[in-house]
Short mmCIF file of C-alpha atoms in Angstrom, two decimals:
data_model
loop_
_atom_site.label_atom_id
_atom_site.label_comp_id
_atom_site.label_asym_id
_atom_site.label_seq_id
_atom_site.Cartn_x
_atom_site.Cartn_y
_atom_site.Cartn_z
CA UNK E 4 -57.71 139.61 -12.96
CA UNK E 5 -55.55 141.19 -11.35
CA UNK E 6 -53.83 140.99 -7.70
CA UNK E 7 -53.79 144.66 -5.32
CA UNK E 8 -49.87 143.73 -4.38
CA UNK E 9 -47.74 140.77 -6.20
CA UNK E 10 -47.10 137.87 -3.65
CA UNK E 11 -43.78 136.84 -1.96
CA UNK E 12 -41.17 134.50 -4.12
CA UNK E 13 -38.53 134.97 -1.97
CA UNK E 14 -36.37 137.68 -3.84
CA UNK E 15 -37.14 136.16 -7.53
CA UNK E 16 -38.78 139.11 -10.06
CA UNK E 17 -42.35 135.88 -10.40
CA UNK E 18 -43.37 133.17 -9.92
CA UNK E 19 -46.53 131.45 -11.03
CA UNK E 20 -49.16 131.56 -8.34
CA UNK E 21 -51.14 127.95 -9.09
CA UNK E 22 -48.20 125.43 -9.58
CA UNK E 23 -44.85 127.75 -9.39
CA UNK E 24 -43.25 127.21 -12.85
CA UNK E 25 -43.21 130.16 -14.53
CA UNK E 26 -40.54 129.47 -17.46
CA UNK E 27 -39.35 130.35 -21.28
CA UNK E 28 -40.88 134.03 -21.02
CA UNK E 29 -41.79 136.14 -23.98
CA UNK E 30 -41.61 139.50 -23.22
CA UNK E 31 -43.80 142.69 -24.78
CA UNK E 32 -44.60 146.36 -24.49
CA UNK E 33 -48.18 146.46 -24.29
CA UNK E 34 -49.13 149.80 -25.17
CA UNK E 35 -52.91 148.92 -24.71
CA UNK E 36 -52.20 148.54 -20.75
CA UNK E 37 -48.78 150.66 -20.60
CA UNK E 38 -47.39 147.48 -18.90
CA UNK E 39 -44.44 145.17 -20.03
CA UNK E 40 -46.13 141.56 -20.61
CA UNK E 41 -44.31 138.94 -19.94
CA UNK E 42 -46.26 135.41 -21.26
CA UNK E 43 -44.57 132.39 -19.75
CA UNK E 44 -45.18 128.62 -19.83
CA UNK E 45 -47.59 127.59 -16.95
CA UNK E 46 -45.31 124.35 -16.28
CA UNK E 47 -47.43 122.21 -13.07
CA UNK E 48 -44.71 122.01 -11.00
CA UNK E 49 -45.68 121.21 -7.96
CA UNK E 50 -47.59 118.12 -9.28
CA UNK E 51 -45.65 114.72 -8.75
CA UNK E 52 -46.29 113.97 -12.69
CA UNK E 53 -47.24 115.82 -15.46
CA UNK E 54 -45.39 118.56 -15.07
CA UNK E 55 -44.43 119.13 -18.15
CA UNK E 56 -47.86 119.10 -20.23
CA UNK E 57 -51.31 120.17 -19.91
CA UNK E 58 -49.31 123.59 -19.45
CA UNK E 59 -51.65 127.02 -20.26
CA UNK E 60 -49.61 130.06 -21.59
CA UNK E 61 -49.62 132.86 -18.84
CA UNK E 62 -49.19 137.00 -18.49
CA UNK E 63 -47.08 138.47 -15.93
CA UNK E 64 -47.25 142.16 -15.75
CA UNK E 65 -44.75 145.19 -14.78
CA UNK E 66 -44.54 148.44 -14.95
CA UNK E 67 -40.62 148.72 -15.06
CA UNK E 68 -39.43 145.14 -15.45
CA UNK E 69 -38.81 144.99 -11.64
CA UNK E 70 -42.19 144.39 -9.92
CA UNK E 71 -44.40 141.98 -11.04
CA UNK E 72 -48.01 140.77 -10.52
CA UNK E 73 -49.63 137.99 -12.33
CA UNK E 74 -52.88 138.48 -14.64
CA UNK E 75 -54.09 135.12 -16.21
CA UNK E 76 -53.81 131.94 -18.26
CA UNK E 77 -54.32 133.36 -21.89
CA UNK E 78 -57.62 132.16 -23.58
CA UNK E 79 -57.61 130.34 -27.63
CA UNK E 80 -60.35 130.59 -29.52
CA UNK E 81 -62.44 131.76 -26.83
CA UNK E 82 -61.68 128.56 -24.90
CA UNK E 83 -60.95 130.25 -21.11
CA UNK E 84 -57.19 129.43 -19.81
CA UNK E 85 -56.79 127.69 -16.45
CA UNK E 86 -54.58 126.07 -15.24
CA UNK E 87 -55.16 122.01 -16.21
CA UNK E 88 -55.45 121.34 -19.78
CA UNK E 89 -56.16 118.54 -21.97
CA UNK E 90 -53.34 119.68 -24.46
CA UNK E 91 -49.81 121.55 -24.13
CA UNK E 92 -48.22 124.91 -24.75
CA UNK E 93 -45.05 125.79 -24.13
CA UNK E 94 -42.79 128.98 -25.03
CA UNK E 95 -45.10 131.29 -26.84
CA UNK E 96 -43.06 133.53 -29.24
CA UNK E 97 -44.54 137.40 -29.60
CA UNK E 98 -44.50 140.01 -32.22
CA UNK E 99 -46.66 143.17 -32.85
CA UNK E 100 -47.54 143.95 -36.22
CA UNK E 101 -49.46 147.26 -36.63
CA UNK E 102 -52.97 146.65 -34.51
CA UNK E 103 -52.28 142.78 -33.64
CA UNK E 104 -49.75 140.67 -31.91
CA UNK E 105 -48.62 137.48 -33.32
CA UNK E 106 -48.07 134.04 -30.90
CA UNK E 107 -45.97 131.25 -32.64
CA UNK E 108 -46.19 128.41 -30.04
CA UNK E 109 -44.94 125.32 -29.39
CA UNK E 110 -48.31 122.97 -29.27
CA UNK E 111 -49.15 119.50 -28.18
CA UNK E 112 -52.58 117.42 -28.56
CA UNK E 113 -52.37 115.65 -25.41
CA UNK E 114 -50.86 115.92 -22.09
CA UNK E 115 -49.44 112.43 -21.53
CA UNK E 116 -46.40 112.47 -19.42
CA UNK E 117 -43.55 112.86 -19.79
CA UNK E 118 -43.63 115.54 -22.97
CA UNK E 119 -47.37 114.97 -24.52
CA UNK E 120 -45.99 113.47 -28.10
CA UNK E 121 -45.09 114.71 -31.39
CA UNK E 122 -45.66 118.91 -30.99
CA UNK E 123 -45.46 121.43 -33.71
CA UNK E 124 -46.00 125.49 -33.87
CA UNK E 125 -49.54 126.94 -33.93
CA UNK E 126 -49.83 130.85 -35.09
CA UNK E 127 -52.65 132.56 -32.89
CA UNK E 128 -53.60 136.45 -33.43
CA UNK E 129 -54.68 139.06 -30.94
CA UNK E 130 -55.25 142.66 -31.31
CA UNK E 131 -53.94 144.41 -28.72
CA UNK E 132 -56.20 145.67 -26.75
CA UNK E 133 -57.33 142.21 -25.95
CA UNK E 134 -54.07 140.09 -25.06
CA UNK E 135 -54.92 137.75 -22.65
CA UNK E 136 -58.33 136.43 -24.18
CA UNK E 137 -58.42 137.44 -27.78
CA UNK E 138 -55.84 135.10 -29.39
CA UNK E 139 -57.45 133.43 -32.35
CA UNK E 140 -55.88 130.41 -34.36
CA UNK E 141 -54.81 131.23 -38.09
CA UNK E 142 -53.15 128.75 -41.09
CA UNK E 143 -49.80 127.35 -39.08
CA UNK E 144 -46.17 128.29 -39.92
CA UNK E 145 -45.70 124.53 -41.27
CA UNK E 146 -42.06 125.15 -39.54
CA UNK E 147 -39.91 121.85 -40.23
CA UNK E 148 -40.17 118.59 -38.73
CA UNK E 149 -40.14 116.57 -36.59
CA UNK E 150 -40.77 118.34 -33.44
CA UNK E 151 -39.91 122.07 -34.07
CA UNK E 152 -39.91 124.19 -31.04
CA UNK E 153 -39.54 127.22 -29.28
CA UNK E 154 -40.02 129.52 -32.13
CA UNK E 155 -38.88 133.03 -31.45
CA UNK E 156 -39.90 136.19 -34.01
CA UNK E 157 -37.78 138.87 -35.63
CA UNK E 158 -38.98 142.33 -37.48
CA UNK E 159 -36.21 142.87 -40.48
CA UNK E 160 -37.25 145.46 -42.25
CA UNK E 161 -40.16 144.39 -44.71
CA UNK E 162 -39.82 140.19 -43.54
CA UNK E 163 -40.66 138.75 -40.33
CA UNK E 164 -37.94 135.72 -39.53
CA UNK E 165 -38.40 133.42 -37.30
CA UNK E 166 -35.50 131.21 -35.47
CA UNK E 167 -36.59 127.12 -33.48
CA UNK E 168 -35.25 124.42 -33.37
CA UNK E 169 -35.62 121.38 -35.42
CA UNK E 170 -35.81 117.49 -33.45
CA UNK E 171 -33.64 114.42 -34.28
CA UNK E 172 -30.17 116.74 -35.01
CA UNK E 173 -32.20 119.60 -37.03
CA UNK E 174 -30.74 122.35 -34.70
CA UNK E 175 -31.19 126.16 -34.48
CA UNK E 176 -33.34 127.24 -37.93
CA UNK E 177 -34.80 129.88 -39.68
CA UNK E 178 -37.33 131.19 -41.71
CA UNK E 179 -38.74 134.07 -43.65
CA UNK E 180 -41.83 135.39 -44.90
CA UNK E 181 -42.79 139.33 -46.20
CA UNK E 182 -44.50 140.97 -43.22
CA UNK E 183 -46.67 144.50 -43.53
CA UNK E 184 -46.16 146.61 -40.95
CA UNK E 185 -50.32 146.94 -40.59
CA UNK E 186 -50.62 143.56 -38.83
CA UNK E 187 -50.72 140.88 -41.56
CA UNK E 188 -48.33 138.09 -42.45
CA UNK E 189 -47.84 137.97 -46.27
CA UNK E 190 -46.72 134.07 -46.35
CA UNK E 191 -45.63 131.55 -47.37
CA UNK E 192 -42.93 130.96 -45.27
CA UNK E 193 -39.29 130.05 -46.41
CA UNK E 194 -37.65 127.74 -45.20
CA UNK E 195 -33.67 128.08 -44.69
CA UNK E 196 -32.45 125.55 -43.10
CA UNK E 197 -29.90 125.90 -40.53
CA UNK E 198 -28.66 129.07 -39.36
CA UNK E 199 -24.98 130.09 -41.42
CA UNK E 200 -22.43 131.05 -38.99
CA UNK E 201 -21.39 129.51 -35.66
CA UNK E 202 -25.07 128.80 -34.19
CA UNK E 203 -24.94 125.11 -35.40
CA UNK E 204 -21.09 124.71 -35.02
CA UNK E 205 -20.11 122.22 -31.95
CA UNK E 206 -16.44 122.70 -33.20
CA UNK E 207 -16.76 126.11 -32.51
CA UNK E 208 -18.72 126.58 -29.22
CA UNK E 209 -18.71 123.02 -27.79
CA UNK E 210 -22.42 122.53 -26.98
CA UNK E 211 -24.10 119.51 -27.66
CA UNK E 212 -27.68 121.15 -27.15
CA UNK E 213 -29.58 123.95 -27.70
CA UNK E 214 -32.78 125.30 -27.69
CA UNK E 215 -34.74 128.54 -27.10
CA UNK E 216 -33.08 130.77 -29.55
CA UNK E 217 -34.19 134.35 -28.83
CA UNK E 218 -33.21 137.13 -31.76
CA UNK E 219 -33.22 140.40 -30.93
CA UNK E 220 -31.62 144.06 -32.00
CA UNK E 221 -29.41 146.53 -29.54
CA UNK E 222 -26.81 149.14 -30.10
CA UNK E 223 -26.70 148.80 -33.96
CA UNK E 224 -26.23 144.70 -34.24
CA UNK E 225 -28.87 141.52 -34.15
CA UNK E 226 -28.30 139.04 -31.20
CA UNK E 227 -29.84 135.50 -31.14
CA UNK E 228 -29.35 133.91 -27.46
CA UNK E 229 -29.63 130.04 -27.21
CA UNK E 230 -29.72 127.82 -24.09
CA UNK E 231 -27.57 125.50 -23.71
CA UNK E 232 -28.47 123.74 -20.53
CA UNK E 233 -24.86 125.40 -19.61
CA UNK E 234 -26.09 129.68 -19.02
CA UNK E 235 -26.75 131.36 -22.26
CA UNK E 236 -24.46 130.94 -25.53
CA UNK E 237 -24.55 134.56 -27.14
CA UNK E 238 -24.64 135.11 -30.94
CA UNK E 239 -23.95 138.59 -32.92
CA UNK E 240 -24.73 139.24 -36.20
CA UNK E 241 -24.88 142.19 -39.05
CA UNK E 242 -27.80 140.87 -40.26
CA UNK E 243 -29.54 138.56 -38.51
CA UNK E 244 -28.88 135.55 -41.00
CA UNK E 245 -25.35 134.45 -40.15
CA UNK E 246 -24.61 134.95 -36.50
CA UNK E 247 -20.69 134.54 -34.60
CA UNK E 248 -20.63 132.88 -31.10
CA UNK E 249 -19.36 135.69 -28.26
CA UNK E 250 -19.65 132.69 -25.30
CA UNK E 251 -21.69 132.05 -22.49
CA UNK E 252 -23.29 134.61 -19.97
CA UNK E 253 -25.25 133.60 -16.82
CA UNK E 254 -23.57 130.23 -17.03
CA UNK E 255 -22.29 131.39 -12.70
CA UNK E 256 -24.84 131.18 -10.06
CA UNK E 257 -26.22 134.46 -9.14
CA UNK E 258 -26.28 136.07 -5.48
CA UNK E 259 -30.04 136.82 -5.31
CA UNK E 260 -32.46 134.02 -3.38
CA UNK E 261 -33.52 131.42 -6.25
CA UNK E 262 -31.21 132.44 -9.02
CA UNK E 263 -28.11 130.38 -7.77
CA UNK E 264 -27.57 128.12 -11.04
CA UNK E 265 -28.35 128.49 -14.35
CA UNK E 266 -30.47 130.38 -16.71
CA UNK E 267 -31.70 129.56 -18.49
CA UNK E 268 -34.87 130.38 -21.46
CA UNK E 269 -34.43 134.26 -22.12
CA UNK E 270 -36.36 137.03 -23.48
CA UNK E 271 -35.31 140.17 -23.86
CA UNK E 272 -37.26 143.64 -23.54
CA UNK E 273 -35.53 146.80 -25.64
CA UNK E 274 -36.29 150.21 -24.81
CA UNK E 275 -34.29 152.92 -26.22
CA UNK E 276 -30.41 152.07 -25.30
CA UNK E 277 -31.64 149.91 -22.46
CA UNK E 278 -32.27 146.14 -22.47
CA UNK E 279 -33.15 143.84 -19.62
CA UNK E 280 -32.86 139.92 -19.94
CA UNK E 281 -35.87 138.33 -18.70
CA UNK E 282 -35.05 134.39 -18.02
CA UNK E 283 -35.95 131.45 -15.80
CA UNK E 284 -34.03 129.13 -13.36
CA UNK E 285 -34.75 126.20 -11.33
CA UNK E 286 -32.84 127.33 -8.73
CA UNK E 287 -32.92 123.62 -6.85
CA UNK E 288 -32.18 121.69 -10.20
CA UNK E 289 -29.23 119.58 -10.69
CA UNK E 290 -27.29 119.49 -13.66
CA UNK E 291 -27.01 116.79 -15.14
CA UNK E 292 -30.65 116.50 -14.22
CA UNK E 293 -32.38 113.04 -13.97
CA UNK E 294 -35.32 112.31 -16.05
CA UNK E 295 -38.50 114.53 -15.83
CA UNK E 296 -40.42 111.68 -14.21
CA UNK E 297 -38.25 111.61 -11.74
CA UNK E 298 -37.30 115.06 -10.84
CA UNK E 299 -38.03 115.94 -7.16
CA UNK E 300 -41.17 119.13 -6.69
CA UNK E 301 -38.35 120.94 -5.08
CA UNK E 302 -36.19 120.10 -8.37
CA UNK E 303 -38.86 121.13 -10.66
CA UNK E 304 -40.23 125.01 -9.13
CA UNK E 305 -39.04 127.30 -11.71
CA UNK E 306 -38.95 131.35 -11.04
CA UNK E 307 -38.38 134.35 -13.52
CA UNK E 308 -35.45 136.25 -13.08
CA UNK E 309 -34.59 140.08 -14.60
CA UNK E 310 -31.08 141.28 -14.92
CA UNK E 311 -29.83 144.06 -17.22
CA UNK E 312 -28.04 143.98 -20.69
CA UNK E 313 -25.02 146.38 -22.06
CA UNK E 314 -23.18 145.56 -24.28
CA UNK E 315 -19.41 146.93 -24.01
CA UNK E 316 -16.58 146.33 -26.14
CA UNK E 317 -19.24 145.16 -29.07
CA UNK E 318 -19.93 142.45 -26.77
CA UNK E 319 -23.08 141.48 -24.74
CA UNK E 320 -22.58 141.56 -20.94
CA UNK E 321 -25.10 140.71 -18.09
CA UNK E 322 -24.19 141.47 -14.34
CA UNK E 323 -26.99 139.10 -12.88
CA UNK E 324 -26.47 140.49 -9.33
CA UNK E 325 -26.97 144.12 -10.39
CA UNK E 326 -30.24 145.78 -9.39
CA UNK E 327 -31.95 146.51 -12.63
CA UNK E 328 -32.74 150.44 -12.77
CA UNK E 329 -36.81 151.54 -13.29
CA UNK E 330 -37.03 150.96 -17.36
CA UNK E 331 -38.95 153.43 -19.20
CA UNK E 332 -41.26 152.43 -21.57
CA UNK E 333 -40.39 152.25 -25.15
CA UNK E 334 -40.61 154.93 -27.89
CA UNK E 335 -43.93 154.24 -30.47
#
């Protein structure tokens, strides 16, 4: 379904119209619709309990990465998407191969607060012409346990790479497998363990915890952005294997409405030499944060925001207060 006019979100780019809990975005160009689509976790923020479980995967759409509208919730294996579910899906990682899109989503088989128990990564495929209702599960990638979450997908040559967080000190890890341009993933996945370089070196970056790795290519280099709950940590690489730490971005409050605290869980839309960061903000959440079920509804509200990225002297920069100019469609 589509809304004729986007609702007013107090200055934010987008908020989920049911529970005001849009977070964990993944932005792709939907060529069939001629729009950017942001897949996101539909947290149930206006509930007193069960905010972080029973979540659907929602979709927001934009022609220019500035004005967004709600499209609906994804259907999986023919089960129509809805705001409340008996199971839980978080943090979709989405990539196009040929005429198919692949989604790797964190899945939990319950909606038991606060976190729904042990998680795993599920793999779904949809044709490019049906990215709302066309998702069907295929063989899982069997990423290392315990509790792998927040997979991001990156095509490097004839190889598909996945980066994700593993629980109990597993850090940010990566896996790879052959992938064809016709849309198939040949498999099996090869698991390489912790990302080499600075990503897992606390002595270098100082972060006790990181989640939500997001990998992309821009200005002749590969970039990995993570969420350490302290702003967004940036790493650069020449080969998307070994990463060098470059510091934090969006660790200072923005001046726009609903953007006055740390940026969280990012995605990046790239079109030519333009790149726009899409991230979520919980503008009323204090840091350090109370335990999940002690947070108030106001503290749990979550919005999607956008800001333009730029590479200056080999470093990734972002002015979150600068207005985003319209972004053209990416080249085929």
